[in-house]
Short mmCIF file of C-alpha atoms and ligand atoms in Angstrom, two decimals:
data_model
loop_
_atom_site.label_atom_id
_atom_site.label_comp_id
_atom_site.label_asym_id
_atom_site.label_seq_id
_atom_site.Cartn_x
_atom_site.Cartn_y
_atom_site.Cartn_z
CA UNK A 1 148.58 79.58 113.61
CA UNK A 2 146.85 77.27 116.06
CA UNK A 3 145.88 79.07 119.28
CA UNK A 4 147.83 76.67 121.56
CA UNK A 5 151.10 77.40 119.67
CA UNK A 6 150.33 81.14 119.81
CA UNK A 7 149.86 81.02 123.59
CA UNK A 8 153.11 79.08 123.97
CA UNK A 9 154.94 81.75 121.96
CA UNK A 10 153.44 84.58 124.04
CA UNK A 11 154.18 82.76 127.28
CA UNK A 12 157.82 82.09 126.20
CA UNK A 13 158.32 85.77 125.37
CA UNK A 14 158.87 85.14 121.66
CA UNK A 15 157.51 88.18 119.75
CA UNK A 16 154.25 87.44 118.01
CA UNK A 17 154.24 87.53 114.25
CA UNK A 18 151.11 89.01 112.74
CA UNK A 19 148.74 86.34 111.46
CA UNK A 20 148.82 86.17 107.67
CA UNK A 21 145.45 86.32 105.98
CA UNK A 22 144.86 83.03 104.28
CA UNK A 23 143.54 83.93 100.85
CA UNK A 24 143.29 80.34 99.86
CA UNK A 25 141.07 79.42 102.77
CA UNK A 26 138.94 82.52 103.40
CA UNK A 27 138.92 84.34 100.00
CA UNK A 28 136.31 82.19 98.37
CA UNK A 29 134.03 82.44 101.37
CA UNK A 30 134.38 86.23 101.41
CA UNK A 31 133.70 86.48 97.70
CA UNK A 32 130.74 84.18 98.03
CA UNK A 33 129.37 86.27 100.89
CA UNK A 34 129.88 89.48 98.91
CA UNK A 35 128.12 87.93 95.93
CA UNK A 36 125.21 86.79 98.08
CA UNK A 37 124.84 90.25 99.65
CA UNK A 38 124.92 91.93 96.22
CA UNK A 39 122.48 89.40 94.76
CA UNK A 40 120.11 89.95 97.70
CA UNK A 41 120.28 93.74 97.31
CA UNK A 42 119.70 93.43 93.54
CA UNK A 43 116.82 90.99 93.98
CA UNK A 44 115.27 93.17 96.69
CA UNK A 45 115.53 96.35 94.59
CA UNK A 46 114.17 94.60 91.47
CA UNK A 47 111.60 92.40 93.18
CA UNK A 48 108.57 94.45 92.14
CA UNK A 49 109.82 94.75 88.59
CA UNK A 50 110.55 91.00 88.30
CA UNK A 51 107.20 90.09 89.78
CA UNK A 52 105.42 92.45 87.33
CA UNK A 53 107.43 91.33 84.31
CA UNK A 54 107.12 87.57 84.84
CA UNK A 55 103.89 87.13 86.83
CA UNK A 56 101.51 90.10 87.00
CA UNK A 57 101.74 91.43 83.43
CA UNK A 58 101.59 88.09 81.55
CA UNK A 59 98.63 87.00 83.68
CA UNK A 60 96.80 90.27 83.12
CA UNK A 61 97.50 90.21 79.37
CA UNK A 62 96.15 86.63 79.09
CA UNK A 63 93.00 87.36 81.11
CA UNK A 64 92.21 90.48 79.07
CA UNK A 65 92.90 88.72 75.76
CA UNK A 66 90.40 86.04 76.80
CA UNK A 67 87.75 88.69 77.50
CA UNK A 68 88.52 90.40 74.18
CA UNK A 69 87.93 87.02 72.46
CA UNK A 70 84.51 86.76 74.08
CA UNK A 71 83.29 90.15 72.83
CA UNK A 72 80.05 90.07 70.83
CA UNK A 73 79.25 93.72 70.10
CA UNK A 74 75.73 94.34 68.80
CA UNK A 75 75.61 96.57 65.71
CA UNK A 76 74.01 99.99 66.21
CA UNK A 77 70.61 100.39 64.61
CA UNK A 78 70.28 104.17 64.82
CA UNK A 79 72.48 105.22 61.89
CA UNK A 80 75.22 106.40 64.22
CA UNK A 81 78.75 105.02 64.36
CA UNK A 82 80.66 104.46 67.57
CA UNK A 83 83.89 106.32 66.83
CA UNK A 84 86.80 105.88 69.20
CA UNK A 85 89.23 108.72 69.67
CA UNK A 86 91.43 110.95 71.73
CA UNK A 87 91.00 114.32 73.37
CA UNK A 88 94.03 116.29 74.50
CA UNK A 89 97.12 115.57 72.44
CA UNK A 90 100.12 117.75 71.73
CA UNK A 91 102.12 118.06 68.53
CA UNK A 92 105.26 119.92 67.46
CA UNK A 93 103.20 123.12 67.74
CA UNK A 94 103.51 122.78 71.54
CA UNK A 95 106.55 123.98 73.46
CA UNK A 96 106.96 120.54 75.07
CA UNK A 97 106.41 118.12 72.18
CA UNK A 98 108.26 117.27 68.98
CA UNK A 99 105.50 115.00 67.62
CA UNK A 100 105.28 115.32 63.85
CA UNK A 101 101.96 114.96 62.00
CA UNK A 102 103.24 111.69 60.49
CA UNK A 103 104.07 110.28 63.96
CA UNK A 104 100.65 111.31 65.27
CA UNK A 105 98.75 109.71 62.39
CA UNK A 106 100.90 106.57 62.60
CA UNK A 107 100.26 106.34 66.36
CA UNK A 108 96.53 106.79 65.77
CA UNK A 109 96.50 104.04 63.12
CA UNK A 110 98.34 101.62 65.42
CA UNK A 111 95.98 102.48 68.29
CA UNK A 112 93.03 101.94 65.89
CA UNK A 113 91.35 105.22 66.76
CA UNK A 114 89.26 107.43 64.49
CA UNK A 115 89.86 111.01 65.61
CA UNK A 116 92.09 113.30 67.68
CA UNK A 117 91.07 116.60 69.25
CA UNK A 118 94.51 118.27 69.46
CA UNK A 119 95.33 120.72 72.24
CA UNK A 120 98.54 122.63 71.58
CA UNK A 121 100.12 125.31 73.73
CA UNK A 122 100.76 128.11 73.21
CA UNK A 123 97.83 128.79 70.86
CA UNK A 124 98.79 128.76 67.18
CA UNK A 125 96.89 131.11 64.84
CA UNK A 126 94.75 128.98 62.49
CA UNK A 127 96.72 130.08 59.43
CA UNK A 128 99.91 128.64 60.98
CA UNK A 129 98.47 125.19 61.73
CA UNK A 130 99.95 122.95 59.01
CA UNK A 131 97.39 121.23 56.75
CA UNK A 132 98.76 117.86 57.93
CA UNK A 133 97.37 118.61 61.40
CA UNK A 134 93.79 119.30 60.36
CA UNK A 135 91.12 117.37 58.50
CA UNK A 136 91.25 113.73 57.52
CA UNK A 137 94.58 111.94 57.05
CA UNK A 138 94.73 108.22 56.35
CA UNK A 139 91.27 107.79 57.89
CA UNK A 140 92.06 109.78 61.05
CA UNK A 141 90.21 113.07 61.63
CA UNK A 142 92.47 115.69 63.22
CA UNK A 143 90.90 118.73 64.87
CA UNK A 144 93.35 121.48 65.87
CA UNK A 145 92.82 123.12 69.25
CA UNK A 146 94.42 124.73 72.23
CA UNK A 147 95.21 124.13 75.91
CA UNK A 148 95.76 127.15 78.14
CA UNK A 149 97.72 127.21 81.38
CA UNK A 150 94.47 128.17 83.15
CA UNK A 151 93.07 124.74 82.25
CA UNK A 152 90.92 125.34 79.18
CA UNK A 153 90.92 123.07 76.16
CA UNK A 154 89.05 124.40 73.11
CA UNK A 155 88.42 123.82 69.41
CA UNK A 156 86.60 125.27 66.37
CA UNK A 157 87.50 128.94 66.88
CA UNK A 158 90.14 131.50 65.98
CA UNK A 159 92.71 130.99 68.75
CA UNK A 160 93.78 134.65 68.50
CA UNK A 161 90.53 135.69 70.19
CA UNK A 162 91.60 134.25 73.56
CA UNK A 163 93.82 136.24 75.89
CA UNK A 164 96.40 133.79 77.32
CA UNK A 165 96.53 135.87 80.52
CA UNK A 166 92.76 136.00 81.10
CA UNK A 167 91.07 133.87 83.76
CA UNK A 168 89.64 130.45 82.92
CA UNK A 169 86.08 131.86 83.09
CA UNK A 170 87.00 134.74 80.75
CA UNK A 171 88.68 132.38 78.31
CA UNK A 172 85.64 130.08 78.19
CA UNK A 173 83.37 133.09 77.56
CA UNK A 174 85.69 134.28 74.76
CA UNK A 175 85.65 130.87 73.07
CA UNK A 176 81.84 130.67 73.21
CA UNK A 177 81.62 134.21 71.77
CA UNK A 178 83.97 133.17 68.93
CA UNK A 179 81.71 130.21 68.11
CA UNK A 180 84.02 127.54 69.53
CA UNK A 181 83.69 124.60 71.89
CA UNK A 182 85.37 124.86 75.31
CA UNK A 183 86.20 122.25 77.91
CA UNK A 184 88.13 122.06 81.16
CA UNK A 185 91.16 119.80 81.52
CA UNK A 186 93.23 118.57 84.45
CA UNK A 187 90.59 118.09 87.14
CA UNK A 188 93.60 117.29 89.35
CA UNK A 189 94.32 121.04 89.48
CA UNK A 190 92.20 123.48 91.53
CA UNK A 191 89.52 125.10 89.33
CA UNK A 192 86.73 127.52 90.25
CA UNK A 193 84.21 124.88 89.13
CA UNK A 194 81.07 126.47 90.60
CA UNK A 195 81.90 129.89 89.18
CA UNK A 196 82.54 128.96 85.57
CA UNK A 197 80.22 129.98 82.72
CA UNK A 198 78.62 127.09 80.83
CA UNK A 199 81.24 124.92 79.14
CA UNK A 200 80.85 121.80 77.02
CA UNK A 201 83.15 119.14 78.42
CA UNK A 202 85.47 118.21 81.25
CA UNK A 203 88.10 115.55 81.69
CA UNK A 204 87.18 112.94 84.28
CA UNK A 205 90.59 111.35 83.77
CA UNK A 206 93.98 112.66 82.63
CA UNK A 207 96.63 110.09 81.79
CA UNK A 208 99.58 112.46 82.17
CA UNK A 209 98.45 113.63 85.62
CA UNK A 210 97.78 110.04 86.64
CA UNK A 211 101.26 108.87 85.64
CA UNK A 212 102.83 111.72 87.60
CA UNK A 213 101.14 110.48 90.80
CA UNK A 214 103.27 107.32 90.82
CA UNK A 215 106.60 107.63 92.57
CA UNK A 216 109.06 105.16 91.10
CA UNK A 217 112.45 104.33 92.44
CA UNK A 218 115.14 104.67 89.79
CA UNK A 219 116.22 101.01 89.94
CA UNK A 220 112.63 99.82 89.47
CA UNK A 221 111.91 102.31 86.71
CA UNK A 222 114.81 101.15 84.53
CA UNK A 223 113.55 97.55 84.37
CA UNK A 224 109.92 98.58 83.86
CA UNK A 225 110.76 101.08 81.14
CA UNK A 226 113.33 99.15 79.14
CA UNK A 227 112.32 95.55 79.70
CA UNK A 228 108.59 95.40 80.47
CA UNK A 229 107.39 98.32 78.33
CA UNK A 230 108.15 96.89 74.85
CA UNK A 231 106.24 93.66 75.57
CA UNK A 232 103.56 94.85 78.00
CA UNK A 233 103.10 98.60 77.33
CA UNK A 234 99.45 98.76 78.42
CA UNK A 235 100.09 96.65 81.52
CA UNK A 236 102.93 99.02 82.53
CA UNK A 237 100.61 101.99 81.90
CA UNK A 238 97.97 100.25 83.99
CA UNK A 239 100.53 100.03 86.78
CA UNK A 240 100.35 103.84 86.86
CA UNK A 241 96.56 103.92 86.96
CA UNK A 242 94.57 105.43 89.84
CA UNK A 243 90.77 105.13 90.06
CA UNK A 244 89.32 108.47 88.90
CA UNK A 245 86.41 108.31 91.39
CA UNK A 246 87.31 111.71 92.91
CA UNK A 247 87.06 113.46 89.51
CA UNK A 248 83.89 111.54 88.68
CA UNK A 249 82.37 112.77 91.98
CA UNK A 250 83.33 116.32 91.00
CA UNK A 251 81.64 115.86 87.63
CA UNK A 252 78.54 114.47 89.41
CA UNK A 253 78.52 117.55 91.62
CA UNK A 254 78.34 119.75 88.51
CA UNK A 255 75.65 117.78 86.67
CA UNK A 256 73.47 117.13 89.73
CA UNK A 257 73.91 120.53 91.41
CA UNK A 258 73.02 121.52 94.98
CA UNK A 259 70.98 124.22 96.81
CA UNK A 260 73.39 126.95 95.69
CA UNK A 261 74.14 125.77 92.16
CA UNK A 262 71.66 124.28 89.72
CA UNK A 263 72.83 121.16 87.89
CA UNK A 264 74.34 121.79 84.46
CA UNK A 265 75.06 119.68 81.44
CA UNK A 266 78.75 118.76 81.26
CA UNK A 267 80.07 116.10 78.89
CA UNK A 268 82.65 113.73 80.40
CA UNK A 269 85.72 113.07 78.26
CA UNK A 270 89.10 111.45 78.90
CA UNK A 271 92.31 113.46 78.57
CA UNK A 272 95.08 111.40 77.00
CA UNK A 273 97.43 114.37 77.27
CA UNK A 274 99.81 112.72 74.80
CA UNK A 275 103.17 114.45 74.25
CA UNK A 276 105.59 111.68 73.24
CA UNK A 277 108.25 113.44 75.34
CA UNK A 278 109.06 110.80 77.97
CA UNK A 279 112.15 109.09 76.71
CA UNK A 280 115.83 109.60 75.98
CA UNK A 281 117.73 110.45 72.82
CA UNK A 282 121.27 111.09 71.63
CA UNK A 283 121.78 114.38 69.81
CA UNK A 284 124.88 115.51 67.90
CA UNK A 285 126.58 118.33 69.84
CA UNK A 286 128.25 121.41 68.29
CA UNK A 287 131.60 119.88 69.39
CA UNK A 288 130.95 116.88 67.15
CA UNK A 289 130.20 114.55 70.07
CA UNK A 290 126.90 113.35 71.58
CA UNK A 291 124.49 114.74 74.16
CA UNK A 292 122.08 112.49 76.07
CA UNK A 293 118.80 114.34 76.61
CA UNK A 294 115.07 113.65 76.94
CA UNK A 295 112.59 113.52 74.03
CA UNK A 296 111.20 117.02 74.56
CA UNK A 297 112.30 119.86 72.25
CA UNK A 298 114.47 121.44 74.98
CA UNK A 299 117.95 119.94 74.77
CA UNK A 300 118.89 119.81 78.46
CA UNK A 301 121.98 117.59 78.59
CA UNK A 302 121.91 114.74 81.11
CA UNK A 303 125.32 113.61 79.84
CA UNK A 304 127.71 114.84 77.20
CA UNK A 305 130.69 113.18 75.54
CA UNK A 306 133.24 113.96 72.86
CA UNK A 307 135.27 110.75 73.21
CA UNK A 308 136.15 108.70 70.13
CA UNK A 309 133.08 106.49 70.39
CA UNK A 310 130.72 109.49 70.61
CA UNK A 311 132.52 111.13 67.68
CA UNK A 312 132.23 107.95 65.64
CA UNK A 313 128.48 107.75 66.27
CA UNK A 314 128.05 111.42 65.47
CA UNK A 315 130.12 111.42 62.28
CA UNK A 316 128.09 111.98 59.15
CA UNK A 317 125.22 113.61 61.10
CA UNK A 318 124.39 117.30 61.35
CA UNK A 319 124.64 119.22 64.62
CA UNK A 320 121.36 118.91 66.53
CA UNK A 321 120.35 115.73 64.71
CA UNK A 322 118.94 112.86 66.80
CA UNK A 323 120.97 109.72 66.08
CA UNK A 324 119.13 107.39 68.49
CA UNK A 325 116.01 107.62 70.63
CA UNK A 326 113.94 105.51 72.97
CA UNK A 327 110.35 106.46 73.90
CA UNK A 328 108.21 105.36 76.84
CA UNK A 329 105.07 107.33 75.91
CA UNK A 330 104.88 106.66 72.16
CA UNK A 331 101.72 108.22 70.70
CA UNK A 332 100.40 104.74 69.98
CA UNK A 333 100.57 103.85 73.68
CA UNK A 334 99.03 107.07 75.02
CA UNK A 335 96.29 106.90 72.37
CA UNK A 336 95.41 103.28 73.19
CA UNK A 337 95.23 103.44 76.97
CA UNK A 338 91.97 105.36 77.37
CA UNK A 339 89.49 106.67 74.81
CA UNK A 340 86.47 108.86 74.42
CA UNK A 341 83.83 107.32 72.16
CA UNK A 342 81.53 109.58 70.14
CA UNK A 343 78.27 108.25 68.70
CA UNK A 344 78.44 110.31 65.55
CA UNK A 345 76.68 110.40 62.21
CA UNK A 346 80.03 110.56 60.41
CA UNK A 347 83.78 111.24 60.61
CA UNK A 348 83.80 114.92 59.63
CA UNK A 349 84.87 117.57 62.16
CA UNK A 350 81.37 119.07 62.22
CA UNK A 351 79.74 115.65 62.84
CA UNK A 352 82.22 114.93 65.65
CA UNK A 353 81.53 118.37 67.10
CA UNK A 354 77.78 117.76 67.05
CA UNK A 355 78.15 114.41 68.87
CA UNK A 356 80.43 115.98 71.48
CA UNK A 357 78.15 118.93 72.15
CA UNK A 358 75.14 116.62 72.43
CA UNK A 359 77.02 114.45 74.95
CA UNK A 360 76.57 111.35 72.77
CA UNK A 361 79.79 110.07 74.28
CA UNK A 362 81.38 107.75 76.79
CA UNK A 363 84.81 107.21 78.29
CA UNK A 364 86.40 103.74 78.18
CA UNK A 365 89.70 102.13 79.07
CA UNK A 366 89.82 100.30 75.74
CA UNK A 367 93.33 99.04 76.44
CA UNK A 368 91.70 96.57 78.85
CA UNK A 369 88.98 95.36 76.48
CA UNK A 370 87.55 97.22 73.48
CA UNK A 371 84.37 98.90 74.70
CA UNK A 372 82.82 99.46 71.26
CA UNK A 373 79.33 97.99 71.40
CA UNK A 374 78.53 99.56 74.75
CA UNK A 375 75.26 101.49 74.77
CA UNK A 376 73.13 103.33 77.29
CA UNK A 377 69.74 104.60 76.17
CA UNK A 378 66.21 105.42 77.32
CA UNK A 379 63.19 104.11 75.46
CA UNK A 380 59.90 105.85 76.13
CA UNK A 381 56.79 106.59 74.08
CA UNK A 382 58.28 105.06 70.93
CA UNK A 383 61.26 107.33 71.22
CA UNK A 384 64.85 106.43 71.89
CA UNK A 385 67.13 108.82 73.77
CA UNK A 386 70.92 108.60 73.83
CA UNK A 387 73.57 109.48 76.36
CA UNK A 388 73.60 113.25 76.72
CA UNK A 389 69.90 113.61 75.91
CA UNK A 390 67.27 115.18 78.11
CA UNK A 391 64.09 113.10 78.16
CA UNK A 392 60.69 113.44 79.80
CA UNK A 393 60.21 110.79 82.49
CA UNK A 394 57.61 108.29 81.32
CA UNK A 395 55.80 105.57 83.31
CA UNK A 396 56.80 102.83 80.88
CA UNK A 397 60.18 104.32 80.06
CA UNK A 398 63.09 101.89 80.33
CA UNK A 399 66.77 102.67 80.77
CA UNK A 400 68.84 100.10 78.85
CA UNK A 401 72.49 99.21 79.16
CA UNK A 402 74.13 96.86 76.64
CA UNK A 403 77.67 95.54 76.66
CA UNK A 404 79.84 93.60 74.19
CA UNK A 405 80.97 91.25 76.99
CA UNK A 406 79.65 90.41 80.46
CA UNK A 407 80.84 92.78 83.20
CA UNK A 408 79.64 94.46 86.39
CA UNK A 409 77.15 97.20 85.42
CA UNK A 410 76.28 99.89 87.95
CA UNK A 411 73.44 102.26 87.06
CA UNK A 412 73.51 105.44 89.12
CA UNK A 413 70.90 108.11 89.76
CA UNK A 414 72.36 111.40 91.00
CA UNK A 415 75.60 109.59 91.81
CA UNK A 416 73.92 106.82 93.87
CA UNK A 417 73.64 103.22 92.56
CA UNK A 418 70.02 102.22 91.85
CA UNK A 419 70.59 98.97 89.95
CA UNK A 420 73.43 96.52 89.39
CA UNK A 421 73.93 93.46 87.24
CA UNK A 422 76.77 91.18 86.26
CA UNK A 423 75.67 90.61 82.71
CA UNK A 424 75.81 91.87 79.14
CA UNK A 425 72.70 93.95 79.74
CA UNK A 426 70.61 95.75 82.33
CA UNK A 427 67.05 97.09 82.07
CA UNK A 428 65.60 99.52 84.61
CA UNK A 429 62.25 101.27 84.80
CA UNK A 430 63.00 104.71 86.17
CA UNK A 431 60.40 106.01 88.63
CA UNK A 432 62.05 109.30 89.49
CA UNK A 433 63.61 112.11 87.50
CA UNK A 434 67.35 112.56 87.89
CA UNK A 435 70.76 112.39 86.29
CA UNK A 436 71.24 108.73 85.29
CA UNK A 437 74.60 107.38 84.24
CA UNK A 438 76.44 104.04 84.07
CA UNK A 439 79.76 102.73 85.32
CA UNK A 440 81.06 99.34 84.18
CA UNK A 441 83.79 97.29 85.86
CA UNK A 442 85.71 94.26 84.59
CA UNK A 443 86.36 91.31 86.89
CA UNK A 444 90.04 90.75 87.21
CA UNK A 445 91.84 88.78 89.89
CA UNK A 446 89.20 89.48 92.50
CA UNK A 447 89.11 93.21 91.80
CA UNK A 448 86.76 95.34 89.74
CA UNK A 449 88.71 97.34 87.16
CA UNK A 450 87.04 100.59 86.07
CA UNK A 451 86.26 100.14 82.39
CA UNK A 452 83.45 102.38 81.09
CA UNK A 453 81.88 105.69 82.20
CA UNK A 454 78.77 106.69 80.26
CA UNK A 455 77.55 110.23 79.88
CA UNK A 456 74.24 110.89 81.62
CA UNK A 457 70.68 110.74 80.40
CA UNK A 458 68.87 113.61 82.11
CA UNK A 459 65.34 112.48 83.02
CA UNK A 460 63.15 115.50 83.70
ZN1 ZN B 501 98.33 118.96 77.86
#
């Protein structure tokens, strides 16, 4: 009603009729406004995901593929093979993984790795470790082992000799006494580092711990997990990555030592901490319906249904059977993201053990660019020393770094850079004794992505 007519009515004493809402005139505008508000909220909540999925990830994948193309790895001339593998993986022997031997070997084949040092918890007596989880299978060497809640990872010993309630130091001592190899995992957890007996290796990176550091909003996670992950799994994983410099500094502290603690030999490894338990699955319930739960062995229902659709899906399947599943952390993905390379004389467990104990190893984020072909050595007096070796300092001795593709090489002495080059190689005549190691970074979009961490050469 026009306002003039309304005023006339009021002034004449005629009772006012309530104004009728004009659906024809205002409805479309309201709907349009509502749509715009919803679209803005949706766009705002999914902005990061959309930007990653359509800009960041494709660009990163293209740039890395180009670098991979350019790789020219030099063959090794010392009779050793650069074997790429995984430390710290769980199987169905662990309380929090359902990974079968077949899934593990398949994941390893797809990730193109050569070996896996398994770490199951709780410890399984050797006689109960299935033959499919030890020795060579389809070209992959599997070495059974254990992870304790105190933070020890260990292999090549009778797991019954370790008390699960003992301290980390006591467990390491027990493993050494039983002839095994012990390491320390999860540097993200507090450990009595300076008070531990000698141990072989430590993780300078743990993928599982790293992923847990990222706080995702639910709306963002859904798009990343279901839409980006199948096409760009490594790029999504890289979105969870945090520079391990703090753990590397801790490792330096152990190998270099200080006034109170002499330096000690510790081999750096990467912890893939693969479980294949981050996902969802539908399991047939005792009522003949379906339960939505995660991909760990515990069936903790997130949702449950016995409606006709659920019953139809479940029909013909046994109670407890998984009728559908979707995995974020497939073994293949966890195995590919980061690797530990061993310069070994062969694939057998004893040859891998020897390379590990000698520190002939390096850590690389091979999901960026395959690092095989990287080498760090010391040539002096007609002798060639490898990563992990102790060598006498010689006047003409040269530290050599070689790469399969040009990148930023940083040579460090006792944790401090002494030489840098953006090249496929670096040569440095060492004048002082010390703990020498190499870090390599890839150029990407104006940032230096951590790529390779060598083990040290100890010049005495
Ligand atoms: Zn673990």
